[in-house]
CSV table of C-alpha atoms and ligand atoms in Angstrom, one decimal:
chain,number,residue,atom,x,y,z
A,1,MET,CA,-12.0,16.8,31.9
A,2,ASP,CA,-8.5,17.3,32.5
A,3,GLY,CA,-7.7,19.4,29.1
A,4,THR,CA,-4.9,17.3,27.8
A,5,PRO,CA,-6.1,16.1,25.1
A,6,SER,CA,-7.2,19.0,23.4
A,7,VAL,CA,-3.9,21.1,24.8
A,8,THR,CA,-1.4,19.0,23.0
A,9,TRP,CA,-0.6,19.2,19.5
A,10,HIS,CA,-1.4,15.1,19.2
A,11,GLY,CA,-4.9,15.3,20.8
A,12,ILE,CA,-5.5,18.1,18.4
A,13,VAL,CA,-4.9,16.4,15.1
A,14,ALA,CA,-6.0,13.1,16.9
A,15,ALA,CA,-9.1,15.3,17.3
A,16,THR,CA,-9.3,16.7,14.1
A,17,LEU,CA,-8.9,13.3,12.5
A,18,ARG,CA,-11.5,12.0,14.1
A,19,GLN,CA,-13.7,14.9,13.1
A,20,ASN,CA,-13.0,14.0,9.6
A,21,ASP,CA,-13.9,10.4,9.6
A,22,VAL,CA,-10.5,9.8,9.0
A,23,ARG,CA,-10.2,6.0,10.6
A,24,LEU,CA,-7.0,4.6,9.3
A,25,VAL,CA,-4.0,5.6,10.5
A,26,THR,CA,-0.5,3.8,9.3
A,27,TYR,CA,2.7,4.1,10.2
A,28,VAL,CA,6.7,3.7,10.1
A,29,PRO,CA,7.5,5.5,13.9
A,30,ASP,CA,9.4,8.5,15.1
A,31,ARG,CA,9.9,9.5,18.2
A,32,VAL,CA,8.0,12.8,17.9
A,33,LEU,CA,5.3,11.2,16.9
A,34,THR,CA,4.8,8.6,19.7
A,35,PRO,CA,2.5,10.0,21.4
A,36,LEU,CA,0.1,10.9,18.5
A,37,ILE,CA,0.5,6.7,17.7
A,38,ALA,CA,0.3,5.8,20.6
A,39,ALA,CA,-3.3,7.9,20.9
A,40,VAL,CA,-5.0,6.8,17.7
A,41,GLU,CA,-3.6,2.8,19.2
A,42,ALA,CA,-5.9,3.1,22.3
A,43,ASP,CA,-8.5,4.5,20.8
A,44,PRO,CA,-11.0,1.9,19.3
A,45,PHE,CA,-12.3,4.7,16.4
A,46,PHE,CA,-9.0,4.1,14.9
A,47,THR,CA,-7.7,1.3,12.9
A,48,ALA,CA,-3.5,2.2,13.7
A,49,PHE,CA,-1.1,-0.3,12.7
A,50,PRO,CA,3.0,0.1,11.4
A,51,THR,CA,4.3,-1.0,8.4
A,52,THR,CA,7.5,-2.1,7.4
A,53,ARG,CA,8.3,0.6,4.9
A,54,GLU,CA,6.2,4.2,4.0
A,55,GLU,CA,5.6,3.1,0.4
A,56,GLU,CA,3.8,0.3,2.0
A,57,ALA,CA,1.5,2.7,4.3
A,58,VAL,CA,0.7,4.7,1.2
A,59,GLY,CA,-0.2,1.8,-0.8
A,60,ILE,CA,-2.6,0.7,1.9
A,61,VAL,CA,-4.2,4.2,2.6
A,62,THR,CA,-4.7,4.5,-1.2
A,63,GLY,CA,-6.1,1.0,-1.2
A,64,ALA,CA,-8.3,2.0,2.1
A,65,TRP,CA,-9.8,5.3,0.2
A,66,MET,CA,-10.9,3.8,-2.8
A,67,GLY,CA,-12.8,1.3,-0.6
A,68,GLY,CA,-14.6,4.0,1.0
A,69,MET,CA,-12.3,4.4,3.9
A,70,ARG,CA,-10.5,7.6,4.9
A,71,GLY,CA,-6.8,7.6,5.8
A,72,ILE,CA,-3.4,9.1,6.7
A,73,VAL,CA,-0.2,7.8,6.9
A,74,LEU,CA,2.4,9.3,9.4
A,75,MET,CA,6.0,9.4,8.8
A,76,GLN,CA,9.6,11.1,9.7
A,77,THR,CA,11.3,13.0,7.5
A,78,SER,CA,13.6,9.9,6.1
A,79,GLY,CA,10.6,8.5,5.7
A,80,PHE,CA,8.9,10.8,3.4
A,81,ALA,CA,12.6,11.0,1.3
A,82,THR,CA,11.7,7.1,-0.1
A,83,LEU,CA,8.1,8.3,-1.5
A,84,PRO,CA,9.0,10.3,-4.7
A,85,ASN,CA,7.7,7.1,-7.0
A,86,ALA,CA,5.0,5.8,-5.1
A,87,LEU,CA,3.5,9.4,-5.1
A,88,ALA,CA,4.1,10.1,-8.1
A,89,SER,CA,2.7,7.2,-9.9
A,90,LEU,CA,0.3,6.2,-7.5
A,91,ALA,CA,-1.7,9.1,-5.4
A,92,CYS,CA,-0.6,12.0,-7.9
A,93,ALA,CA,-1.5,9.8,-11.2
A,94,CYS,CA,-5.0,8.4,-9.8
A,95,GLN,CA,-5.8,11.4,-8.4
A,96,ILE,CA,-6.2,10.0,-4.6
A,97,PRO,CA,-6.1,12.1,-1.4
A,98,LEU,CA,-3.5,11.0,0.7
A,99,VAL,CA,-2.8,12.9,3.4
A,100,MET,CA,0.6,12.6,5.0
A,101,MET,CA,2.2,13.7,8.2
A,102,VAL,CA,5.9,14.1,8.7
A,103,SER,CA,7.4,15.1,11.8
A,104,GLU,CA,10.0,17.0,10.3
A,105,ARG,CA,13.6,16.0,11.3
A,106,GLY,CA,17.3,17.9,10.0
A,107,THR,CA,15.9,21.5,11.1
A,108,LEU,CA,15.7,23.8,14.3
A,109,GLY,CA,18.4,22.0,16.1
A,110,GLU,CA,19.3,18.4,14.2
A,111,PHE,CA,22.9,16.6,15.3
A,112,ASN,CA,22.3,14.4,12.3
A,113,LEU,CA,23.9,15.6,9.4
A,114,GLY,CA,22.3,12.9,7.2
A,115,GLN,CA,18.9,14.1,8.7
A,116,ALA,CA,19.8,17.5,7.9
A,117,MET,CA,20.3,17.1,4.1
A,118,VAL,CA,17.6,14.6,3.6
A,119,CYS,CA,15.1,17.3,5.3
A,120,ARG,CA,16.6,19.7,2.2
A,121,THR,CA,14.8,17.3,-0.2
A,122,MET,CA,11.4,17.2,1.3
A,123,ARG,CA,9.6,20.1,0.0
A,124,PRO,CA,11.6,20.6,-3.3
A,125,VAL,CA,10.2,17.1,-3.7
A,126,LEU,CA,6.4,18.3,-2.8
A,127,ASP,CA,6.9,21.1,-5.0
A,128,ALA,CA,7.9,19.5,-8.0
A,129,LEU,CA,5.0,17.2,-7.8
A,130,GLY,CA,2.7,19.9,-7.1
A,131,ILE,CA,1.3,18.3,-4.1
A,132,GLU,CA,0.0,20.8,-1.5
A,133,HIS,CA,1.8,21.0,1.9
A,134,HIS,CA,2.1,23.3,5.0
A,135,THR,CA,4.2,23.4,8.0
A,136,ILE,CA,2.5,23.5,11.3
A,137,THR,CA,4.3,25.6,14.1
A,138,ARG,CA,1.7,26.7,16.3
A,139,LEU,CA,-0.7,25.5,18.8
A,140,ASP,CA,-3.4,27.6,17.9
A,141,GLU,CA,-3.2,27.2,14.4
A,142,THR,CA,-3.1,23.4,14.6
A,143,GLU,CA,-7.0,22.8,14.5
A,144,PHE,CA,-7.7,24.9,11.5
A,145,ILE,CA,-4.6,23.7,9.3
A,146,VAL,CA,-4.9,19.8,9.6
A,147,ASP,CA,-8.9,20.6,9.3
A,148,ARG,CA,-8.7,22.3,6.4
A,149,THR,CA,-6.3,20.4,4.5
A,150,ILE,CA,-8.3,17.4,4.8
A,151,ARG,CA,-11.4,18.8,3.6
A,152,GLN,CA,-9.2,20.3,0.6
A,153,ALA,CA,-7.5,17.1,-0.3
A,154,VAL,CA,-10.9,15.1,-0.6
A,155,ALA,CA,-12.7,17.6,-2.3
A,156,THR,CA,-9.9,17.9,-4.7
A,157,GLN,CA,-9.0,14.5,-4.9
A,158,ALA,CA,-5.4,15.2,-4.5
A,159,PRO,CA,-2.8,14.4,-2.1
A,160,ALA,CA,-1.4,16.6,0.7
A,161,CYS,CA,1.4,16.7,3.4
A,162,LEU,CA,1.6,18.2,6.4
A,163,ILE,CA,4.7,19.0,8.2
A,164,LEU,CA,5.1,19.5,12.0
A,165,SER,CA,8.1,21.6,13.0
A,166,PRO,CA,10.2,21.4,15.7
A,167,LEU,CA,8.3,25.0,17.0
A,168,LEU,CA,5.4,22.9,17.3
A,169,THR,CA,6.5,19.4,18.6
A,170,GLY,CA,9.5,20.4,20.6
A,171,GLY,CA,11.4,18.4,17.9
A,172,LYS,CA,14.4,15.8,18.6
A,173,ARG,CA,16.5,17.2,21.1
A,174,PHE,CA,20.0,17.7,20.8
A,175,PRO,CA,21.9,14.4,22.8
A,176,ALA,CA,23.6,16.3,25.9
B,1,MET,CA,14.6,-29.6,1.5
B,2,SER,CA,11.7,-28.6,3.0
B,3,PRO,CA,8.2,-29.5,1.9
B,4,ALA,CA,8.1,-25.9,0.4
B,5,MET,CA,10.7,-26.6,-1.5
B,6,ASP,CA,9.9,-29.2,-2.8
B,7,ALA,CA,6.8,-27.9,-3.7
B,8,LEU,CA,8.6,-24.8,-5.5
B,9,HIS,CA,11.0,-27.4,-7.4
B,10,ASN,CA,8.1,-29.9,-8.4
B,11,ALA,CA,5.6,-27.1,-9.3
B,12,GLN,CA,4.8,-27.5,-13.6
B,13,VAL,CA,5.3,-23.9,-15.4
B,14,MET,CA,2.5,-22.9,-16.5
B,15,ASN,CA,1.1,-19.4,-17.7
B,16,ARG,CA,-0.1,-16.0,-16.3
B,17,ALA,CA,-3.0,-15.1,-19.3
B,18,ALA,CA,-4.2,-18.5,-19.2
B,19,LEU,CA,-4.3,-18.8,-15.5
B,20,THR,CA,-5.6,-15.3,-14.8
B,21,ARG,CA,-8.5,-16.4,-17.2
B,22,ARG,CA,-9.3,-19.1,-14.6
B,23,LEU,CA,-9.2,-17.1,-11.7
B,24,VAL,CA,-11.1,-14.4,-13.4
B,25,ALA,CA,-13.9,-17.5,-14.4
B,26,LYS,CA,-14.5,-18.0,-10.8
B,27,LEU,CA,-15.3,-14.1,-9.5
B,28,THR,CA,-18.1,-12.5,-8.7
B,29,ASP,CA,-18.1,-9.6,-6.4
B,30,GLN,CA,-14.2,-9.8,-5.8
B,31,ALA,CA,-12.1,-6.6,-6.0
B,32,VAL,CA,-8.8,-7.7,-8.1
B,33,ILE,CA,-5.7,-5.7,-7.8
B,34,GLY,CA,-3.6,-6.4,-10.6
B,35,GLY,CA,0.2,-5.3,-9.9
B,36,ILE,CA,2.4,-3.3,-12.3
B,37,GLY,CA,3.1,-4.6,-15.9
B,38,ASN,CA,1.9,-7.9,-17.2
B,39,THR,CA,0.1,-9.1,-14.5
B,40,ASN,CA,-2.5,-6.0,-14.7
B,41,PHE,CA,-2.0,-6.6,-18.3
B,42,ASP,CA,-3.2,-10.2,-18.2
B,43,LEU,CA,-5.6,-9.3,-15.8
B,44,TRP,CA,-7.2,-6.6,-18.7
B,45,ALA,CA,-6.9,-9.2,-21.1
B,46,ALA,CA,-9.2,-11.4,-18.8
B,47,GLY,CA,-12.5,-9.6,-19.0
B,48,ARG,CA,-12.8,-6.1,-17.9
B,49,ARG,CA,-14.6,-6.1,-14.5
B,50,PRO,CA,-15.6,-2.8,-12.7
B,51,GLU,CA,-13.9,-4.5,-9.5
B,52,ASN,CA,-10.8,-4.7,-10.8
B,53,PHE,CA,-7.7,-2.3,-10.2
B,54,TYR,CA,-5.1,-1.8,-12.6
B,55,MET,CA,-2.1,-0.6,-10.9
B,56,LEU,CA,0.3,1.1,-13.8
B,57,GLY,CA,3.4,2.2,-11.8
B,58,SER,CA,4.3,1.8,-8.6
B,59,MET,CA,6.2,-1.5,-8.3
B,60,GLY,CA,5.8,-3.8,-5.4
B,61,LEU,CA,2.3,-2.0,-4.4
B,62,ALA,CA,-0.4,-4.4,-5.2
B,63,VAL,CA,-0.3,-6.2,-2.2
B,64,PRO,CA,-1.0,-3.0,0.1
B,65,ILE,CA,-3.5,-1.5,-1.8
B,66,ALA,CA,-5.4,-4.9,-1.6
B,67,LEU,CA,-5.2,-4.8,2.3
B,68,GLY,CA,-6.2,-1.4,2.6
B,69,VAL,CA,-9.1,-2.0,0.3
B,70,ALA,CA,-9.9,-5.4,2.3
B,71,ILE,CA,-9.5,-3.1,5.7
B,72,ALA,CA,-12.3,-0.8,4.3
B,73,GLN,CA,-14.7,-3.4,3.1
B,74,PRO,CA,-13.6,-6.7,5.0
B,75,LYS,CA,-17.3,-8.1,3.6
B,76,ARG,CA,-15.4,-8.1,0.3
B,77,THR,CA,-13.0,-10.9,-0.6
B,78,VAL,CA,-9.5,-8.8,-2.4
B,79,ILE,CA,-7.0,-10.3,-4.4
B,80,ALA,CA,-3.8,-8.8,-5.2
B,81,LEU,CA,-1.9,-10.4,-8.5
B,82,GLU,CA,1.6,-9.6,-8.0
B,83,GLY,CA,4.6,-10.8,-9.7
B,84,ASP,CA,7.7,-12.0,-8.3
B,85,GLY,CA,10.1,-9.3,-8.7
B,86,SER,CA,7.5,-7.1,-7.2
B,87,LEU,CA,6.7,-8.8,-4.4
B,88,LEU,CA,10.7,-9.2,-3.3
B,89,MET,CA,10.4,-5.1,-3.7
B,90,GLN,CA,8.6,-4.9,-0.7
B,91,LEU,CA,8.7,-8.5,1.4
B,92,GLY,CA,8.0,-6.5,4.1
B,93,CYS,CA,4.3,-6.5,3.3
B,94,LEU,CA,3.9,-10.2,4.0
B,95,SER,CA,4.4,-9.4,7.9
B,96,THR,CA,2.1,-6.7,7.7
B,97,VAL,CA,-0.4,-8.8,6.2
B,98,ALA,CA,0.1,-11.5,8.9
B,99,ALA,CA,0.1,-9.0,11.9
B,100,ARG,CA,-3.6,-7.6,10.6
B,101,GLY,CA,-5.0,-11.1,9.4
B,102,PRO,CA,-7.2,-10.1,6.8
B,103,ARG,CA,-9.3,-13.0,6.5
B,104,ASN,CA,-10.7,-11.6,3.0
B,105,LEU,CA,-7.0,-11.3,1.4
B,106,VAL,CA,-5.9,-13.4,-1.3
B,107,ILE,CA,-2.4,-12.8,-2.4
B,108,VAL,CA,-1.5,-14.3,-6.0
B,109,VAL,CA,2.0,-14.6,-7.1
B,110,TRP,CA,2.9,-15.7,-10.8
B,111,ASP,CA,6.7,-16.6,-10.2
B,112,ASN,CA,8.6,-16.8,-13.4
B,113,GLY,CA,12.0,-16.2,-12.1
B,114,ILE,CA,12.6,-12.8,-13.7
B,115,TYR,CA,11.7,-9.3,-14.2
B,116,GLN,CA,10.3,-10.2,-17.5
B,117,ILE,CA,9.0,-6.9,-18.8
B,118,THR,CA,12.3,-5.2,-18.8
B,119,GLY,CA,14.2,-7.3,-20.6
B,120,GLY,CA,14.0,-10.6,-18.6
B,121,GLN,CA,16.8,-10.0,-16.3
B,122,ARG,CA,16.7,-12.9,-13.6
B,123,THR,CA,15.9,-12.2,-9.9
B,124,PRO,CA,18.5,-12.8,-7.1
B,125,ALA,CA,15.7,-14.8,-5.3
B,126,ALA,CA,15.3,-17.0,-8.9
B,127,ALA,CA,19.3,-17.3,-8.8
B,128,ALA,CA,19.6,-17.9,-4.6
B,129,ARG,CA,16.3,-20.4,-5.3
B,130,THR,CA,14.7,-18.9,-2.9
B,131,ASP,CA,11.3,-20.2,-2.3
B,132,LEU,CA,8.5,-17.3,-2.1
B,133,VAL,CA,6.1,-19.5,-0.4
B,134,ALA,CA,8.2,-20.1,2.5
B,135,ILE,CA,8.9,-16.9,2.7
B,136,ALA,CA,5.2,-16.5,2.8
B,137,ARG,CA,4.6,-19.0,5.5
B,138,ALA,CA,7.5,-18.3,7.7
B,139,SER,CA,6.1,-14.1,7.6
B,140,GLY,CA,2.9,-16.0,9.1
B,141,ILE,CA,0.8,-16.2,6.5
B,142,ALA,CA,0.0,-20.1,7.2
B,143,GLU,CA,-1.9,-20.3,4.0
B,144,SER,CA,0.6,-20.2,1.8
B,145,HIS,CA,0.7,-23.0,-0.9
B,146,TRP,CA,2.4,-23.7,-4.1
B,147,ALA,CA,0.2,-24.4,-7.0
B,148,ALA,CA,1.3,-27.6,-8.7
B,149,ASP,CA,-0.5,-27.6,-11.8
B,150,GLU,CA,-3.5,-25.6,-13.5
B,151,ALA,CA,-5.9,-28.3,-11.8
B,152,GLU,CA,-4.4,-27.4,-8.0
B,153,PHE,CA,-4.3,-23.7,-8.9
B,154,GLU,CA,-8.2,-23.8,-9.4
B,155,ALA,CA,-8.4,-25.8,-6.5
B,156,LEU,CA,-6.6,-23.7,-4.2
B,157,ALA,CA,-8.2,-20.5,-5.7
B,158,GLU,CA,-11.7,-22.1,-5.1
B,159,ARG,CA,-10.9,-22.5,-1.2
B,160,ALA,CA,-9.5,-19.3,-0.8
B,161,LEU,CA,-12.8,-18.1,-2.1
B,162,GLY,CA,-14.5,-19.6,0.0
B,163,ALA,CA,-12.4,-19.9,3.3
B,164,PRO,CA,-11.2,-17.4,6.1
B,165,GLY,CA,-7.6,-16.4,4.7
B,166,PRO,CA,-5.4,-14.3,4.3
B,167,TRP,CA,-3.7,-16.5,1.6
B,168,PHE,CA,-0.4,-16.6,-0.1
B,169,ILE,CA,-0.8,-18.9,-3.5
B,170,ALA,CA,2.0,-18.9,-6.3
B,171,ALA,CA,2.6,-20.1,-9.4
B,172,ARG,CA,5.5,-20.9,-11.9
B,173,ILE,CA,5.3,-19.0,-14.8
B,174,ASP,CA,6.6,-18.9,-18.4
B,175,ASP,CA,8.6,-16.4,-20.0
B,176,LYS,CA,5.6,-14.9,-21.9
B,177,PRO,CA,4.9,-11.0,-22.1
B,178,ALA,CA,1.3,-10.5,-21.5
B,179,VAL,CA,-1.0,-11.3,-24.4
B,180,THR,CA,-2.1,-7.3,-24.2
B,181,GLN,CA,-1.7,-3.7,-22.9
B,182,THR,CA,-4.5,-1.9,-20.1
B,183,GLU,CA,-5.7,1.1,-21.1
B,184,ARG,CA,-3.5,4.1,-19.9
B,185,ASP,CA,-5.7,6.4,-17.7
B,186,PRO,CA,-4.8,6.2,-14.2
B,187,VAL,CA,-8.0,8.3,-13.5
B,188,ARG,CA,-10.5,7.0,-15.0
B,189,ILE,CA,-9.2,3.2,-13.6
B,190,ARG,CA,-9.4,4.6,-10.2
B,191,ASP,CA,-12.9,6.0,-10.7
B,192,ALA,CA,-14.3,2.8,-12.4
B,193,PHE,CA,-12.6,1.2,-9.4
B,194,MET,CA,-14.5,2.8,-6.8
B,195,ARG,CA,-17.9,2.7,-8.7
B,196,GLY,CA,-17.1,-0.8,-9.3
B,197,ILE,CA,-16.9,-1.7,-5.4
B,198,GLY,CA,-19.3,0.9,-4.1
B,199,SER,CA,-17.7,3.3,-2.9
B,200,ARG,CA,-18.7,5.7,-5.4
B,201,GLY,CA,-22.4,6.3,-6.4
C,301,TPP,C1,10.4,1.0,-8.6
C,301,TPP,C2,10.7,0.8,-9.5
C,301,TPP,N1,11.8,-0.3,-10.1
C,301,TPP,C3,12.4,-0.4,-10.9
C,301,TPP,C4,10.7,-0.5,-11.9
C,301,TPP,C5,10.8,-1.1,-13.7
C,301,TPP,N2,10.4,-2.3,-13.7
C,301,TPP,C6,9.0,-2.0,-14.1
C,301,TPP,S1,8.2,-3.3,-14.1
C,301,TPP,C7,9.8,-4.5,-13.5
C,301,TPP,C8,9.2,-5.9,-13.7
C,301,TPP,C9,8.2,-6.2,-12.6
C,301,TPP,O1,8.9,-7.4,-12.5
C,301,TPP,P1,7.9,-8.6,-11.5
C,301,TPP,O2,7.0,-8.1,-10.9
C,301,TPP,O3,8.5,-10.0,-11.5
C,301,TPP,O4,6.6,-8.6,-13.5
C,301,TPP,P2,7.0,-9.2,-15.2
C,301,TPP,O5,7.5,-8.4,-15.6
C,301,TPP,O6,8.1,-10.7,-14.6
C,301,TPP,O7,6.2,-9.8,-15.3
C,301,TPP,C10,10.8,-3.6,-13.4
C,301,TPP,C11,12.1,-4.0,-12.8
C,301,TPP,C12,9.7,0.4,-11.9
C,301,TPP,N3,8.6,0.7,-12.8
C,301,TPP,N4,9.8,0.8,-10.4
């Protein structure tokens, strides 16, 4: 055991998804999410694939949950900003335990003004829709937050959002 | 003109409620996802089935939802009913479907060339004479077909229910509104659907 899968944030996330039988992973990619995407795509336990829009990914995970399979949607902050209608009219209205994981751009060293601005819309939208969300900043809290959030979403039939802070992931570096 | 284009212009104008009834009459345990507005209203009117999901909002997501159900339940055929305007809003999903290649997914598109429910405004695709079946085929869904008339719609539906997909079947329809409206209770609809397809006891 070389220890790598369990000591990186993405290793912990992949292991926690597996423990909770979250088998379906749909995503629109983000640089920071790359190692998590690579991990789930390499592991036959998961069905993982990209979609052309985040809304589509939400629809697929919603359908899969109704069909008896748990899933998660991975996206970037900008992708989350395309979702309020689908969240309100599908996930919230139908009480779907839609688990989302957002790689947070736009803060702690952002270099793109547009990303910084769109980031400011994310938590207000989540709050307006009453969607439980947690920002993960520390490796030692990652498993607990991911595990408990998935469990609560399923138990209460409510969507939930996990935000991966640059404090956890390192974020995207300012180009030199 | 491509053969698909010919098929579009030769296709008869049919009626959504009538075609929906013809389709539903063929079903046994298949799941059906009815897209926003008229599409799910006419599905409702065709007779309540526990395996139906009536999508009240989230325009454009009938196909992605159906794909999700199809992935979760590979032994069950899943049918997405979608309006042309709704499909246009989420055309990328056709590539996603083609990339996954779900054998148990059937997409049916009602093409009236308008956003009927919001006042009958013409879609840009209708103005441009865009061929949705050609788009589906070019997206990688080999079994993409226009139904020329009711008999061909029935024949295509029979084939799609029996042979591996994914399938994409489009029908030109008239500008009539749906014949009734679905009961607006999303939680109940979702719960009934889950019980209907056996994912909840
Ligand atoms: C994202 C979004 N944009 C616009 C609307 C308003 N809207 C509801 S149904 C509809 C038209 C749907 O067109 P189509 O799928 O072709 O079905 P038809 O009404 O023609 O039967 C529109 C524009 C909406 N509900 N959601």
